[in-house]
Coordinates of C-alpha atoms in Angstrom, one line a residue:
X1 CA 2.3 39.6 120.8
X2 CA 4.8 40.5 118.5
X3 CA 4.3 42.2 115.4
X4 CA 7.2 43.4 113.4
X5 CA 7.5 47.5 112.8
X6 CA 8.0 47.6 109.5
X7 CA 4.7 45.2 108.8
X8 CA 2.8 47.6 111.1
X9 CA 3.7 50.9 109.1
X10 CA 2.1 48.7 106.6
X11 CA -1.2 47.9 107.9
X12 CA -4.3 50.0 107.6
X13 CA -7.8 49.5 108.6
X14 CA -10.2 48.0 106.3
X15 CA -13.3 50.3 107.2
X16 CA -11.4 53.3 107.0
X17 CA -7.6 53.1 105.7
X18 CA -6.4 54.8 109.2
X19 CA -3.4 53.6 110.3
X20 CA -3.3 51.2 113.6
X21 CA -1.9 51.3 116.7
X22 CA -1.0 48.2 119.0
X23 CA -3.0 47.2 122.1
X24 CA 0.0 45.2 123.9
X25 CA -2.0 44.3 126.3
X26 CA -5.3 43.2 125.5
X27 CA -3.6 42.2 121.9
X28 CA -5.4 43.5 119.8
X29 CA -4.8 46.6 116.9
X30 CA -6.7 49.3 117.4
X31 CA -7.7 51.8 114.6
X32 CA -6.6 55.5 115.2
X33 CA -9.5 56.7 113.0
X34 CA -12.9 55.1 113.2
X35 CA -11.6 53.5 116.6
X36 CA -12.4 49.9 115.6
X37 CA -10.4 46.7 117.4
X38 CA -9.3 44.1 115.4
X39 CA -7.9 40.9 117.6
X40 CA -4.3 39.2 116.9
X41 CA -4.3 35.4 117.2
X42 CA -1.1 33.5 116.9
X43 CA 0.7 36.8 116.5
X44 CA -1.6 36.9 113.3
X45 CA -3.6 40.1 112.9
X46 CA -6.9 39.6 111.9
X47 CA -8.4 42.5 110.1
X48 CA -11.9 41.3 108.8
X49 CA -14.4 44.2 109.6
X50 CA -16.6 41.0 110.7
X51 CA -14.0 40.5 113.6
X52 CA -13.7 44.0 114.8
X53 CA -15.3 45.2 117.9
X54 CA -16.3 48.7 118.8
X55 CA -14.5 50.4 121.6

């Protein structure tokens, strides 16, 4: 998975606006507040609150 820093600094979790942290190697994003998981396909996060599993 490879997503880019500066587009990371960027992204925030829908639900909550905490910012996210990368799951390497389950690839996934993780949210460092309400602890959500949002999966990465194709190196393309998805972050629909509909897509998220809890941890």
């Amino acid at each position: 998975m490879k997503i880019d820093d500066w587009l990371l600094e960027i992204l925030a979790c829908p639900a909550c606006k905490s910012p996210l942290r990368v799951e390497a190697e389950a690839e996934e994003l993780a949210c460092t507040g309400c602890g959500l998981i949002y999966p990465v396909r194709d190196d393309i996060p998805v972050l629909l609150v509909d897509e998220a599993r809890k941890p």
